[in-house]
Coordinates of C-alpha atoms and ligand atoms in Angstrom, one line a residue:
Chain P
M7 CA -32.1 13.5 -157.3
S8 CA -31.4 16.4 -155.1
V9 CA -33.0 16.7 -151.7
D10 CA -35.0 19.9 -151.2
I11 CA -33.6 20.6 -147.8
A12 CA -32.7 24.2 -147.6
S13 CA -30.3 25.6 -145.1
N14 CA -31.5 28.5 -143.1
A15 CA -29.1 30.8 -144.9
D16 CA -30.5 30.0 -148.4
L17 CA -31.9 33.0 -150.2
E18 CA -34.6 30.9 -151.8
T19 CA -36.1 30.2 -148.4
A20 CA -35.6 33.5 -146.8
A21 CA -38.5 35.0 -144.9
G22 CA -41.1 36.4 -147.3
N23 CA -39.7 34.6 -150.3
T24 CA -42.1 32.7 -152.6
V25 CA -41.0 29.8 -154.8
Y26 CA -43.1 28.0 -157.5
V27 CA -43.0 24.3 -156.6
Y28 CA -46.1 22.4 -157.7
E29 CA -47.0 22.8 -161.3
A30 CA -50.7 22.8 -162.3
P31 CA -50.9 19.1 -163.4
V32 CA -49.4 18.0 -160.1
R33 CA -51.9 20.1 -158.1
L34 CA -54.8 18.9 -160.3
W35 CA -53.8 15.3 -159.9
H36 CA -53.5 15.7 -156.1
W37 CA -57.1 16.8 -155.7
I38 CA -58.5 14.3 -158.3
N39 CA -56.5 11.6 -156.6
A40 CA -57.8 12.6 -153.2
L41 CA -61.4 12.6 -154.4
S42 CA -61.0 9.2 -156.1
I43 CA -59.4 7.7 -153.0
V44 CA -62.3 8.9 -150.8
V45 CA -64.8 7.4 -153.2
L46 CA -62.8 4.2 -153.5
A47 CA -62.5 3.8 -149.7
V48 CA -66.2 4.4 -149.0
T49 CA -67.5 2.2 -151.9
G50 CA -64.8 -0.4 -151.2
Y51 CA -66.0 -0.6 -147.6
L52 CA -69.6 -1.0 -148.8
I53 CA -68.6 -3.8 -151.1
A54 CA -67.1 -5.8 -148.2
S55 CA -70.0 -4.9 -145.8
P56 CA -73.0 -4.0 -147.9
L57 CA -75.8 -1.7 -146.9
P58 CA -79.0 -3.3 -145.4
S59 CA -81.0 -5.2 -148.0
V60 CA -83.5 -3.4 -150.2
G61 CA -87.0 -4.7 -150.8
G62 CA -88.9 -5.2 -154.0
E63 CA -88.1 -7.1 -157.1
A64 CA -84.5 -7.7 -157.9
S65 CA -85.0 -6.3 -161.4
D66 CA -86.1 -3.0 -159.9
N67 CA -82.9 -2.5 -157.9
F68 CA -79.3 -2.2 -158.7
L69 CA -77.8 -0.9 -155.4
M70 CA -74.8 -3.2 -155.1
G71 CA -74.3 -2.9 -158.9
Y72 CA -74.1 0.9 -158.6
I73 CA -71.8 0.8 -155.6
R74 CA -69.5 -1.5 -157.5
F75 CA -69.8 0.5 -160.7
T76 CA -68.8 3.7 -158.7
H77 CA -65.8 1.8 -157.2
F78 CA -64.7 0.7 -160.7
T79 CA -65.2 4.2 -162.2
A80 CA -63.2 5.8 -159.4
A81 CA -60.6 3.0 -159.9
Y82 CA -60.1 3.9 -163.5
V83 CA -59.8 7.6 -162.6
F84 CA -57.3 6.6 -159.9
A85 CA -55.3 4.3 -162.2
I86 CA -55.2 6.6 -165.2
G87 CA -54.3 9.5 -162.9
F88 CA -51.4 7.5 -161.6
L89 CA -50.1 6.9 -165.1
V90 CA -50.5 10.5 -166.2
R91 CA -48.8 11.6 -162.9
L92 CA -46.0 9.2 -163.8
Y93 CA -45.7 10.8 -167.2
W94 CA -45.6 14.2 -165.5
A95 CA -42.8 13.0 -163.2
V96 CA -40.7 12.6 -166.4
V97 CA -41.6 15.8 -168.2
G98 CA -42.4 18.1 -165.2
N99 CA -40.0 20.1 -162.9
H100 CA -37.8 18.3 -160.5
H101 CA -40.3 18.5 -157.7
A102 CA -42.7 16.4 -159.7
R103 CA -40.2 13.5 -159.5
Q104 CA -39.8 13.6 -155.7
L105 CA -42.9 11.4 -155.0
F106 CA -41.4 8.5 -157.0
L107 CA -37.8 8.4 -155.7
L108 CA -36.4 8.0 -152.2
P109 CA -32.9 9.4 -151.6
L110 CA -32.1 6.4 -149.3
N111 CA -28.3 7.0 -149.2
D112 CA -28.5 10.7 -148.5
A113 CA -27.5 11.3 -144.9
K114 CA -29.1 14.8 -144.9
W115 CA -32.4 13.3 -145.8
W116 CA -32.3 10.8 -142.9
A117 CA -31.2 13.6 -140.6
G118 CA -34.2 15.6 -141.8
I119 CA -36.5 12.7 -140.8
W120 CA -34.9 12.5 -137.4
H121 CA -35.2 16.3 -136.9
E122 CA -38.9 16.2 -137.8
L123 CA -39.6 13.3 -135.6
R124 CA -38.1 15.3 -132.8
W125 CA -40.3 18.2 -133.8
Y126 CA -43.4 16.1 -133.6
F127 CA -42.4 14.9 -130.2
F128 CA -41.9 18.5 -129.0
F129 CA -38.1 18.3 -128.7
E130 CA -37.6 20.9 -131.4
K131 CA -39.3 24.3 -131.5
L132 CA -38.8 25.1 -135.2
T133 CA -39.1 23.1 -138.3
Q134 CA -36.5 23.1 -141.0
K135 CA -37.5 24.7 -144.3
Y136 CA -38.2 22.6 -147.3
V137 CA -38.9 23.7 -150.9
G138 CA -40.4 20.3 -151.8
H139 CA -41.9 17.7 -149.5
N140 CA -40.3 17.4 -146.1
P141 CA -38.4 14.1 -145.7
L142 CA -40.8 12.5 -143.3
A143 CA -43.8 13.3 -145.6
H144 CA -41.8 12.2 -148.6
L145 CA -41.2 8.8 -147.0
C146 CA -44.9 8.4 -146.0
M147 CA -46.2 9.6 -149.3
Y148 CA -43.9 7.2 -151.2
L149 CA -45.1 4.3 -149.1
A150 CA -48.8 5.1 -149.1
I151 CA -49.3 6.6 -152.5
T152 CA -46.6 5.3 -154.8
V153 CA -46.2 1.8 -153.4
G154 CA -49.7 1.6 -151.8
G155 CA -51.4 3.1 -154.8
L156 CA -49.6 0.7 -157.2
F157 CA -50.5 -2.2 -154.9
M158 CA -54.2 -1.2 -155.0
I159 CA -54.1 -0.9 -158.8
V160 CA -52.5 -4.3 -159.2
T161 CA -54.7 -6.1 -156.7
G162 CA -57.8 -4.1 -157.7
F163 CA -57.5 -4.8 -161.4
A164 CA -56.7 -8.5 -160.6
L165 CA -60.1 -8.7 -158.8
Y166 CA -61.7 -6.7 -161.6
G167 CA -60.4 -9.1 -164.2
E168 CA -62.0 -12.0 -162.4
G169 CA -65.4 -10.6 -163.2
A170 CA -64.3 -9.4 -166.6
Q171 CA -63.0 -12.9 -167.2
E172 CA -60.5 -14.3 -169.7
G173 CA -60.1 -12.2 -172.8
H174 CA -60.2 -8.8 -170.9
W175 CA -56.9 -6.9 -170.7
S176 CA -57.2 -6.7 -166.9
H177 CA -57.3 -10.5 -166.7
A178 CA -54.3 -11.0 -169.0
L179 CA -52.3 -8.2 -167.3
F180 CA -53.1 -8.8 -163.7
T181 CA -55.6 -11.6 -162.8
S182 CA -53.6 -14.3 -164.5
W183 CA -50.6 -13.9 -162.2
V184 CA -51.8 -12.0 -159.1
I185 CA -54.3 -14.7 -158.1
P186 CA -51.8 -17.6 -158.3
L187 CA -49.3 -15.4 -156.5
F188 CA -51.6 -14.9 -153.5
G189 CA -52.8 -18.5 -153.8
Q190 CA -56.5 -17.7 -154.2
S191 CA -58.9 -14.8 -154.8
Q192 CA -60.0 -14.5 -151.2
S193 CA -56.5 -13.6 -150.1
V194 CA -56.3 -10.9 -152.7
H195 CA -59.6 -9.5 -151.4
S196 CA -58.1 -9.5 -147.8
W197 CA -54.9 -7.8 -148.8
H198 CA -56.7 -5.2 -151.0
H199 CA -58.9 -4.5 -148.0
L200 CA -56.1 -4.3 -145.5
A201 CA -54.1 -2.0 -147.8
A202 CA -57.2 0.2 -148.1
W203 CA -57.1 0.7 -144.4
G204 CA -53.4 1.6 -144.7
I205 CA -54.2 4.3 -147.2
V206 CA -57.1 5.6 -144.9
I207 CA -54.7 5.8 -142.0
F208 CA -52.2 7.7 -144.2
I209 CA -54.9 10.2 -145.2
M210 CA -55.8 10.8 -141.5
I211 CA -52.2 11.6 -140.6
H212 CA -51.6 13.4 -143.9
I213 CA -54.4 15.8 -143.3
Y214 CA -53.5 16.4 -139.7
A215 CA -49.8 16.9 -140.5
A216 CA -50.6 19.3 -143.4
L217 CA -52.8 21.4 -141.1
R218 CA -50.2 21.4 -138.5
W219 CA -47.5 22.5 -140.9
E220 CA -49.7 25.1 -142.4
F221 CA -50.2 26.7 -139.0
M222 CA -47.1 25.8 -137.0
S223 CA -44.2 25.7 -139.4
R224 CA -42.3 28.4 -141.2
Q225 CA -43.7 27.8 -144.6
T226 CA -47.1 27.3 -146.4
V227 CA -48.2 23.7 -147.1
I228 CA -51.9 23.4 -147.9
S229 CA -52.1 26.7 -149.8
S230 CA -49.1 25.5 -151.8
M231 CA -51.1 22.6 -153.1
I232 CA -53.7 25.1 -154.3
S233 CA -51.6 27.9 -155.6
G234 CA -48.5 25.9 -156.4
T235 CA -46.2 28.3 -154.6
R236 CA -44.4 28.0 -151.3
T237 CA -44.0 31.0 -149.1
F238 CA -41.6 31.2 -146.3
R239 CA -42.7 33.1 -143.2
E240 CA -39.7 33.7 -141.1
Chain J
M17 CA -54.2 -57.2 -174.6
A18 CA -51.8 -54.3 -175.0
S19 CA -53.3 -53.4 -178.3
E20 CA -56.9 -53.6 -177.1
T21 CA -58.9 -50.4 -177.8
F22 CA -61.4 -48.6 -175.5
Y23 CA -64.1 -49.6 -177.9
E24 CA -63.2 -53.2 -177.7
V25 CA -63.2 -53.0 -173.9
M26 CA -66.6 -51.4 -173.9
R27 CA -68.0 -54.0 -176.2
R28 CA -66.6 -56.7 -174.1
Q29 CA -68.4 -55.1 -171.1
G30 CA -71.6 -55.5 -173.0
I31 CA -72.1 -51.9 -174.1
T32 CA -74.0 -51.5 -177.4
R33 CA -72.7 -49.4 -180.3
R34 CA -75.7 -47.1 -179.9
S35 CA -74.8 -46.6 -176.2
F36 CA -71.2 -46.0 -177.1
M37 CA -72.2 -43.3 -179.6
K38 CA -74.4 -41.7 -176.9
F39 CA -71.5 -41.8 -174.5
C40 CA -69.3 -40.0 -177.0
S41 CA -71.9 -37.2 -177.6
L42 CA -72.5 -36.8 -173.9
T43 CA -68.8 -36.6 -173.2
A44 CA -68.3 -33.9 -175.9
A45 CA -71.2 -31.9 -174.5
S46 CA -70.0 -32.1 -170.9
L47 CA -66.5 -31.0 -171.9
G48 CA -68.0 -28.1 -173.7
L49 CA -66.8 -29.3 -177.1
A50 CA -68.5 -28.8 -180.4
P51 CA -70.8 -31.5 -181.7
A52 CA -68.2 -32.5 -184.3
F53 CA -66.0 -33.7 -181.4
A54 CA -68.4 -36.6 -180.7
S55 CA -67.2 -38.4 -183.8
K56 CA -63.6 -37.5 -182.9
I57 CA -64.0 -39.1 -179.5
A58 CA -65.6 -42.1 -181.1
N59 CA -62.8 -42.4 -183.5
A60 CA -60.1 -42.1 -180.9
M61 CA -61.8 -44.7 -178.7
E62 CA -62.1 -47.2 -181.6
T63 CA -58.6 -46.9 -182.8
K64 CA -56.3 -46.1 -179.8
P65 CA -55.0 -48.7 -177.5
R66 CA -56.6 -47.9 -174.1
T67 CA -54.6 -46.1 -171.5
P68 CA -54.7 -47.8 -168.1
V69 CA -55.4 -45.8 -164.9
I70 CA -53.9 -46.5 -161.5
W71 CA -55.8 -44.8 -158.7
L72 CA -54.0 -44.4 -155.4
H73 CA -55.4 -43.3 -152.1
G74 CA -53.3 -41.3 -149.6
L75 CA -54.4 -39.3 -146.6
E76 CA -58.1 -38.6 -147.5
C77 CA -61.7 -39.4 -146.7
T78 CA -62.7 -41.1 -149.9
C79 CA -65.3 -38.4 -150.7
C80 CA -63.7 -38.1 -154.2
S81 CA -64.4 -41.8 -154.9
E82 CA -67.9 -41.4 -153.4
S83 CA -68.6 -38.5 -155.7
F84 CA -67.1 -40.3 -158.7
I85 CA -69.2 -43.4 -158.4
R86 CA -72.3 -41.2 -158.3
S87 CA -71.8 -39.6 -161.6
A88 CA -75.1 -38.4 -163.1
H89 CA -74.6 -40.0 -166.4
P90 CA -74.7 -43.7 -165.7
L91 CA -73.2 -44.5 -169.0
A92 CA -70.2 -42.3 -168.4
K93 CA -69.8 -43.7 -165.0
D94 CA -70.2 -47.3 -166.1
V95 CA -67.8 -47.0 -169.0
V96 CA -65.1 -45.1 -167.1
L97 CA -65.6 -47.2 -164.0
S98 CA -65.4 -50.4 -165.8
M99 CA -62.2 -49.3 -167.5
L100 CA -60.8 -48.2 -164.2
S101 CA -61.6 -51.3 -162.3
L102 CA -59.6 -53.3 -164.9
D103 CA -56.6 -51.7 -163.5
Y104 CA -55.9 -50.7 -159.9
D105 CA -57.9 -48.8 -157.4
D106 CA -57.6 -50.4 -153.9
T107 CA -61.1 -49.3 -152.8
L108 CA -63.0 -50.2 -155.9
M109 CA -61.3 -53.2 -157.4
A110 CA -62.3 -56.8 -156.7
A111 CA -58.9 -58.0 -155.9
A112 CA -57.4 -57.4 -152.4
G113 CA -54.2 -57.9 -150.5
H114 CA -51.2 -59.5 -152.3
Q115 CA -53.3 -60.1 -155.4
A116 CA -54.0 -56.3 -155.7
E117 CA -50.4 -55.4 -155.1
A118 CA -49.4 -57.9 -157.8
A119 CA -51.8 -56.2 -160.2
L120 CA -50.2 -52.9 -159.5
E121 CA -46.7 -54.2 -160.1
E122 CA -47.9 -55.8 -163.4
I123 CA -49.4 -52.6 -164.7
K124 CA -46.4 -50.6 -163.8
K125 CA -44.2 -53.0 -165.7
K126 CA -46.4 -53.6 -168.7
Y127 CA -47.4 -50.0 -169.3
K128 CA -44.2 -48.3 -168.2
G129 CA -44.4 -44.6 -169.0
N130 CA -47.9 -45.1 -170.5
Y131 CA -50.4 -45.2 -167.6
I132 CA -52.2 -42.3 -165.9
L133 CA -51.8 -42.0 -162.2
A134 CA -54.8 -40.6 -160.3
V135 CA -54.2 -39.6 -156.8
E136 CA -56.8 -39.1 -154.2
G137 CA -55.5 -37.7 -150.9
N138 CA -52.0 -36.6 -150.2
P139 CA -48.8 -37.9 -148.5
P140 CA -47.9 -36.8 -145.0
L141 CA -44.2 -36.3 -144.9
N142 CA -43.4 -36.0 -141.2
E143 CA -41.8 -39.1 -139.4
D144 CA -40.7 -40.4 -142.8
G145 CA -44.3 -40.7 -144.0
M146 CA -45.3 -43.0 -141.1
Y147 CA -48.7 -41.2 -140.7
C148 CA -50.1 -43.0 -143.8
I149 CA -49.1 -46.6 -144.3
Q150 CA -50.3 -48.7 -147.2
G151 CA -49.4 -52.3 -147.8
G152 CA -46.9 -52.0 -145.1
R153 CA -45.1 -49.0 -146.6
P154 CA -45.4 -45.2 -146.2
F155 CA -47.7 -43.9 -148.9
V156 CA -45.2 -41.3 -150.0
E157 CA -42.9 -44.1 -151.2
V158 CA -45.7 -45.8 -153.1
L159 CA -46.6 -42.5 -154.6
K160 CA -43.1 -41.7 -155.8
E161 CA -42.6 -45.2 -157.2
T162 CA -45.8 -45.2 -159.1
A163 CA -45.4 -41.7 -160.3
A164 CA -41.9 -42.4 -161.7
D165 CA -43.3 -44.4 -164.6
A166 CA -46.6 -42.6 -165.1
K167 CA -47.4 -40.5 -168.2
A168 CA -49.4 -37.9 -166.3
I169 CA -50.9 -37.4 -162.8
I170 CA -54.4 -36.4 -161.8
S171 CA -54.7 -34.8 -158.4
W172 CA -58.2 -35.5 -157.3
G173 CA -59.8 -33.1 -154.8
A174 CA -58.6 -30.5 -152.4
C175 CA -56.3 -33.0 -150.6
A176 CA -54.2 -33.9 -153.5
S177 CA -54.4 -30.4 -155.0
W178 CA -53.9 -28.2 -152.0
G179 CA -53.6 -30.2 -148.8
C180 CA -57.1 -29.8 -147.4
V181 CA -58.1 -30.1 -143.7
Q182 CA -55.4 -32.5 -142.8
A183 CA -52.9 -29.8 -143.9
A184 CA -54.7 -27.2 -141.7
K185 CA -52.4 -25.3 -139.3
P186 CA -50.4 -26.5 -137.6
N187 CA -50.4 -29.5 -140.0
P188 CA -48.9 -32.0 -137.5
T189 CA -48.4 -34.7 -140.1
R190 CA -47.1 -32.3 -142.7
A191 CA -49.7 -33.4 -145.2
T192 CA -48.4 -32.1 -148.5
P193 CA -50.1 -31.7 -151.9
V194 CA -49.0 -34.0 -154.7
H195 CA -47.3 -31.3 -156.9
K196 CA -45.0 -30.5 -154.0
V197 CA -43.7 -34.1 -153.9
I198 CA -43.8 -35.0 -157.5
T199 CA -42.2 -32.3 -159.5
D200 CA -41.2 -33.9 -162.8
K201 CA -44.5 -35.0 -164.2
P202 CA -47.4 -33.2 -165.8
I203 CA -50.0 -32.8 -163.1
I204 CA -53.7 -31.8 -163.5
K205 CA -55.5 -30.6 -160.4
V206 CA -59.2 -31.3 -160.0
P207 CA -59.9 -29.6 -156.7
G208 CA -63.0 -29.6 -154.7
C209 CA -64.1 -31.4 -151.5
P210 CA -65.1 -33.5 -153.4
P211 CA -64.9 -32.5 -157.0
I212 CA -68.2 -32.8 -159.0
A213 CA -68.7 -36.3 -160.4
E214 CA -69.2 -35.1 -164.0
V215 CA -66.1 -33.0 -163.8
M216 CA -64.1 -36.1 -162.7
T217 CA -65.5 -38.3 -165.4
G218 CA -65.1 -35.5 -167.9
V219 CA -61.5 -34.9 -167.2
I220 CA -60.6 -38.6 -167.2
T221 CA -62.5 -39.3 -170.4
Y222 CA -60.7 -36.3 -172.1
M223 CA -57.3 -37.6 -171.1
L224 CA -58.1 -41.2 -172.1
T225 CA -59.5 -40.3 -175.5
F226 CA -57.3 -37.4 -176.6
D227 CA -54.2 -38.7 -174.9
R228 CA -53.3 -35.3 -173.5
L229 CA -54.1 -33.0 -170.7
P230 CA -57.1 -30.6 -171.2
E231 CA -56.1 -26.9 -171.3
L232 CA -55.0 -25.9 -167.8
D233 CA -54.9 -22.5 -166.1
R234 CA -51.8 -21.2 -164.3
Q235 CA -52.6 -23.2 -161.2
G236 CA -53.0 -26.4 -163.1
R237 CA -56.8 -26.7 -163.2
P238 CA -58.7 -27.6 -166.3
K239 CA -60.1 -24.4 -167.7
M240 CA -63.2 -25.9 -169.0
F241 CA -64.5 -26.5 -165.5
Y242 CA -62.5 -24.1 -163.3
G243 CA -62.4 -21.0 -165.7
Q244 CA -65.2 -19.2 -164.0
R245 CA -66.3 -18.4 -160.4
I246 CA -69.5 -19.8 -158.8
H247 CA -70.6 -16.1 -158.5
D248 CA -70.3 -15.6 -162.3
K249 CA -73.0 -18.1 -163.0
C250 CA -75.0 -18.1 -159.7
Y251 CA -78.7 -17.9 -160.1
R252 CA -78.9 -15.6 -157.1
R253 CA -76.6 -13.1 -158.7
P254 CA -79.5 -10.7 -159.6
H255 CA -80.2 -10.4 -155.8
F256 CA -76.5 -9.6 -155.3
D257 CA -76.5 -6.8 -157.8
A258 CA -79.8 -5.5 -156.5
G259 CA -78.4 -5.4 -152.9
Q260 CA -80.8 -8.0 -151.6
F261 CA -79.1 -10.2 -149.0
V262 CA -79.9 -12.9 -146.5
E263 CA -79.0 -11.0 -143.2
S264 CA -79.5 -13.9 -140.8
W265 CA -80.5 -17.5 -141.1
D266 CA -84.2 -18.0 -141.5
D267 CA -85.0 -14.3 -142.1
D268 CA -87.4 -13.2 -144.8
G269 CA -84.5 -12.8 -147.3
A270 CA -83.5 -16.4 -146.7
R271 CA -87.0 -17.5 -147.5
K272 CA -87.0 -15.4 -150.6
G273 CA -83.8 -16.9 -151.8
F274 CA -81.7 -13.7 -151.6
C275 CA -77.9 -13.6 -152.1
L276 CA -75.9 -15.3 -149.4
Y277 CA -72.9 -12.9 -149.6
K278 CA -73.4 -11.5 -146.1
M279 CA -73.6 -15.0 -144.7
G280 CA -70.1 -15.5 -145.9
C281 CA -70.7 -17.1 -149.3
K282 CA -67.4 -17.6 -151.1
G283 CA -68.9 -17.9 -154.5
P284 CA -67.2 -14.6 -155.6
T285 CA -63.8 -16.1 -154.9
T286 CA -64.3 -19.7 -155.9
Y287 CA -63.5 -21.2 -159.2
N288 CA -65.6 -24.3 -159.9
A289 CA -68.5 -25.5 -161.9
C290 CA -71.1 -26.0 -159.2
S291 CA -73.4 -23.2 -160.3
T292 CA -73.6 -24.6 -163.8
M293 CA -73.3 -28.4 -163.5
R294 CA -74.6 -28.7 -160.0
W295 CA -74.6 -31.8 -157.9
N296 CA -76.3 -35.2 -157.7
G297 CA -77.3 -35.3 -161.3
G298 CA -78.0 -31.5 -161.5
V299 CA -80.5 -31.6 -158.7
S300 CA -79.0 -28.8 -156.6
F301 CA -75.8 -27.2 -155.2
P302 CA -75.1 -25.7 -151.8
I303 CA -76.3 -22.2 -152.7
Q304 CA -79.5 -23.5 -154.2
S305 CA -80.0 -25.4 -150.9
G306 CA -79.7 -22.1 -149.0
H307 CA -76.2 -22.3 -147.7
G308 CA -73.3 -20.2 -148.9
C309 CA -70.4 -21.6 -150.9
I310 CA -67.5 -22.5 -148.5
G311 CA -64.9 -22.3 -151.3
C312 CA -63.9 -25.9 -151.0
S313 CA -62.0 -26.0 -154.3
E314 CA -59.7 -23.0 -153.4
E315 CA -56.3 -23.3 -151.9
G316 CA -56.2 -22.8 -148.1
F317 CA -60.0 -22.5 -147.7
W318 CA -59.7 -24.4 -144.5
D319 CA -57.4 -21.9 -142.8
K320 CA -59.2 -18.6 -143.5
G321 CA -61.4 -18.3 -140.5
G322 CA -65.2 -18.4 -140.6
F323 CA -67.2 -20.0 -143.4
Y324 CA -69.9 -17.5 -142.4
N325 CA -67.8 -14.3 -142.7
R326 CA -67.5 -12.2 -145.9
V327 CA -64.2 -10.6 -144.7
T328 CA -62.0 -13.5 -143.6
N329 CA -58.9 -13.8 -141.6
I330 CA -55.4 -13.0 -142.7
N331 CA -52.9 -15.4 -141.1
Q332 CA -49.7 -13.4 -141.5
F333 CA -50.0 -11.7 -138.2
G334 CA -50.0 -14.7 -136.0
I335 CA -53.3 -13.7 -134.6
E336 CA -56.8 -14.4 -135.8
A337 CA -57.9 -11.2 -137.3
N338 CA -59.5 -9.9 -140.5
A339 CA -58.6 -6.7 -142.5
D340 CA -61.4 -4.7 -140.7
K341 CA -60.2 -5.7 -137.3
V342 CA -56.5 -4.9 -138.0
G343 CA -57.1 -1.8 -140.1
G344 CA -60.0 -0.5 -138.0
T345 CA -57.9 -0.9 -134.8
L346 CA -54.9 0.9 -136.3
A347 CA -57.1 3.7 -137.7
G348 CA -58.6 4.1 -134.2
V349 CA -55.2 4.3 -132.7
A350 CA -54.0 6.8 -135.3
G351 CA -57.2 8.9 -134.8
A352 CA -56.7 9.0 -131.0
A353 CA -53.0 9.8 -131.5
V354 CA -53.9 12.7 -133.9
V355 CA -56.4 14.1 -131.4
A356 CA -54.0 13.8 -128.5
H357 CA -51.1 15.3 -130.5
A358 CA -53.3 18.2 -131.6
A359 CA -54.3 18.9 -128.0
V360 CA -50.7 18.8 -126.8
S361 CA -49.6 21.0 -129.7
A362 CA -52.2 23.6 -128.8
L363 CA -51.3 23.4 -125.2
S364 CA -47.6 23.8 -125.7
R365 CA -48.2 26.6 -128.1
A366 CA -50.4 28.5 -125.7
R367 CA -47.8 28.0 -122.9
S368 CA -44.9 29.1 -125.1
G369 CA -47.0 32.1 -126.2
K370 CA -47.6 33.0 -122.5
T371 CA -43.9 32.7 -121.5
E372 CA -43.0 34.9 -124.5
Q373 CA -45.4 37.5 -123.3
G374 CA -44.2 37.2 -119.8
E375 CA -40.7 37.7 -120.8
K376 CA -41.5 40.8 -122.8
Ligands
HEM425 C1 -57.2 3.7 -152.9 C2 -57.6 2.8 -153.7 C3 -58.6 1.7 -153.4 C4 -59.3 1.5 -152.2 C5 -59.2 2.2 -150.9 C6 -60.1 0.3 -152.4 C7 -60.9 -0.3 -151.4 C8 -61.5 -1.5 -151.6 C9 -62.1 -2.3 -150.6 C10 -62.1 -2.0 -149.1 C11 -62.7 -3.4 -151.1 C12 -63.4 -4.6 -150.4 C13 -62.5 -5.8 -150.4 C14 -63.1 -7.0 -149.8 O1 -63.8 -7.7 -150.6 O2 -63.0 -7.3 -148.6 C15 -62.5 -3.3 -152.5 C16 -62.9 -4.3 -153.5 C17 -62.6 -4.2 -154.8 N1 -61.8 -3.2 -155.4 FE1 -60.9 -1.7 -154.6 N2 -59.9 -0.1 -153.7 C18 -59.1 0.7 -154.3 C19 -58.6 0.7 -155.6 C20 -59.1 -0.2 -156.5 C21 -58.7 -0.2 -157.9 C22 -57.6 0.7 -158.5 C23 -59.4 -1.2 -158.5 C24 -59.3 -1.6 -160.0 C25 -60.3 -1.8 -160.7 C26 -60.2 -1.8 -157.5 C27 -61.1 -2.9 -157.8 C28 -61.8 -3.5 -156.8 C29 -62.5 -4.7 -157.0 C30 -62.8 -5.4 -158.4 C31 -63.1 -5.1 -155.8 C32 -63.9 -6.4 -155.5 C33 -65.3 -6.1 -155.8 C34 -66.2 -7.2 -155.6 O3 -65.8 -8.3 -155.0 O4 -67.4 -7.1 -155.9 N3 -60.0 -1.2 -156.3 N4 -61.8 -2.2 -152.8
SF4_426 S1 -75.1 -16.5 -153.3 FE1 -72.9 -16.4 -153.4 S2 -72.3 -16.9 -155.5 FE2 -74.5 -16.5 -155.5 S3 -74.6 -14.3 -156.0 FE3 -74.6 -14.4 -153.8 S4 -72.4 -14.2 -153.3 FE4 -72.5 -14.7 -155.4

């Protein structure tokens, strides 16, 4: 796939020009995905470290049950969203494919990452212009969302299948091989938990970087994920 | 004697036909089989020549044997035990020394390819196996020799199945589970430290009567006993779902019998039958006695950090830390970096704005 690194001379990225980049399904998925991850991270944390005990009769309460139910509902949203997004990568425009492919043998892409790192360390005054995701963001999103998301889905449904037990599709598809692969269930919990932190850290940096690009680069970023269009300022 | 059936052996031991039929029903029930299987078991025992069992002990604490001889159903225990003691088990048999070793040789020859090998404990492999010597020879040699002519192998307990505490890091003797040493025989793992007595007698009776391994899961454990987690059948589960936990030992929740999740209970990650079959003749099991499950039938349970922590350690980092410590620290660093970076960004922007103005 081509890399969306535009040279300064490109007409497409000339100051004031606007390009349609993120189609509606991609934008919709982005925000649904963001919401489901927040819900998953919070409920997941509460599964591992539950809230203080509630009083009263057990049959009058279902707090842990609701927290787990919320986690699993958000998990289904997250997983189905992932599949639909994968479908859109096939049928959507070429920007929709970017998240799922890394142009590892493209020297320009690596140079873009280097340039951006220099920008973040204040060695460069100006960003380069990118129609799609910039290379560093591309790399991080691929690791956290494509690989990380898939890891959460695989380990998550493996844990889910333990409760659903043999006979449930999640047990056949995931539990049956993921638990033996890790050795035991507790290790799957630990890695699911650790990867959750990885995604949380990604989100912190992602939001900061998006804000910074929105205000300090030569192109729109956050508004692009709302309107779908990228506007170049200078 | 080779053609002697189980039934004949039992009758010779003075067991009545009535007791024998009871034993068959009991066995069918404890294996979770339909009532019709009782007569199948009876039939098999009456007609099949009995399969001898050789029981070896490697690096272990004998808790598996201790558990086994305390089986709740005296009949099951007596029957199986009397059959076993006919053969070879160096801790339980009457013979000792050269006499015992001669018995072992005889069974190996006479029933070549036809006996079951039950292994309690595991072989340490460092120093050519010198950390466990039996009859003057390294246990690993005895194990390999005896396994070579066995029909199938039972790995009793966490030692034989996974390694257990003697295999804990750094595992100085290189204690190694049986399936990593013997790779060419069907092996059934019956993990636990120790396994439940009725699970042991159940498994061995199944193999003796049906002449095959019970259905196993991918890790080689019999599904009928290890198909569900403690948590799936725990009687404290309603308190878990309600969000009612023991927060510290001897608190009000502990007295009320709340869920032990926050005290590090490993029931949610442990496959075993404790919450259904219980222990000591169904009297109790750890959770019922107020202590969380430590996950003793799971691989590596001894190397995961605290028994009293819900979120346990991950060993891959070479440090003792759990996901919250590693992830929380990294998130803290990332957060601080973001704040610092934002501050520097704002500062450098303000400064460059000033110089631009100054230049104008
Ligand atoms: C971004 C995505 C996700 C995040 C951040 C996340 C976070 C977490 C965390 C922190 C835990 C606690 C782990 C522990 O026991 O220490 C957890 C548990 C769990 N998660 Fe997720 N998770 C995600 C996705 C999923 C998915 C897609 C599923 C699929 C059904 C899933 C199913 C589960 C299950 C079954 C548990 C264990 C619940 C229990 O033991 O009661 N998770 N999750
Ligand atoms: S005591 Fe342990 S096994 Fe029982 S419900 Fe609580 S966490 Fe699950």
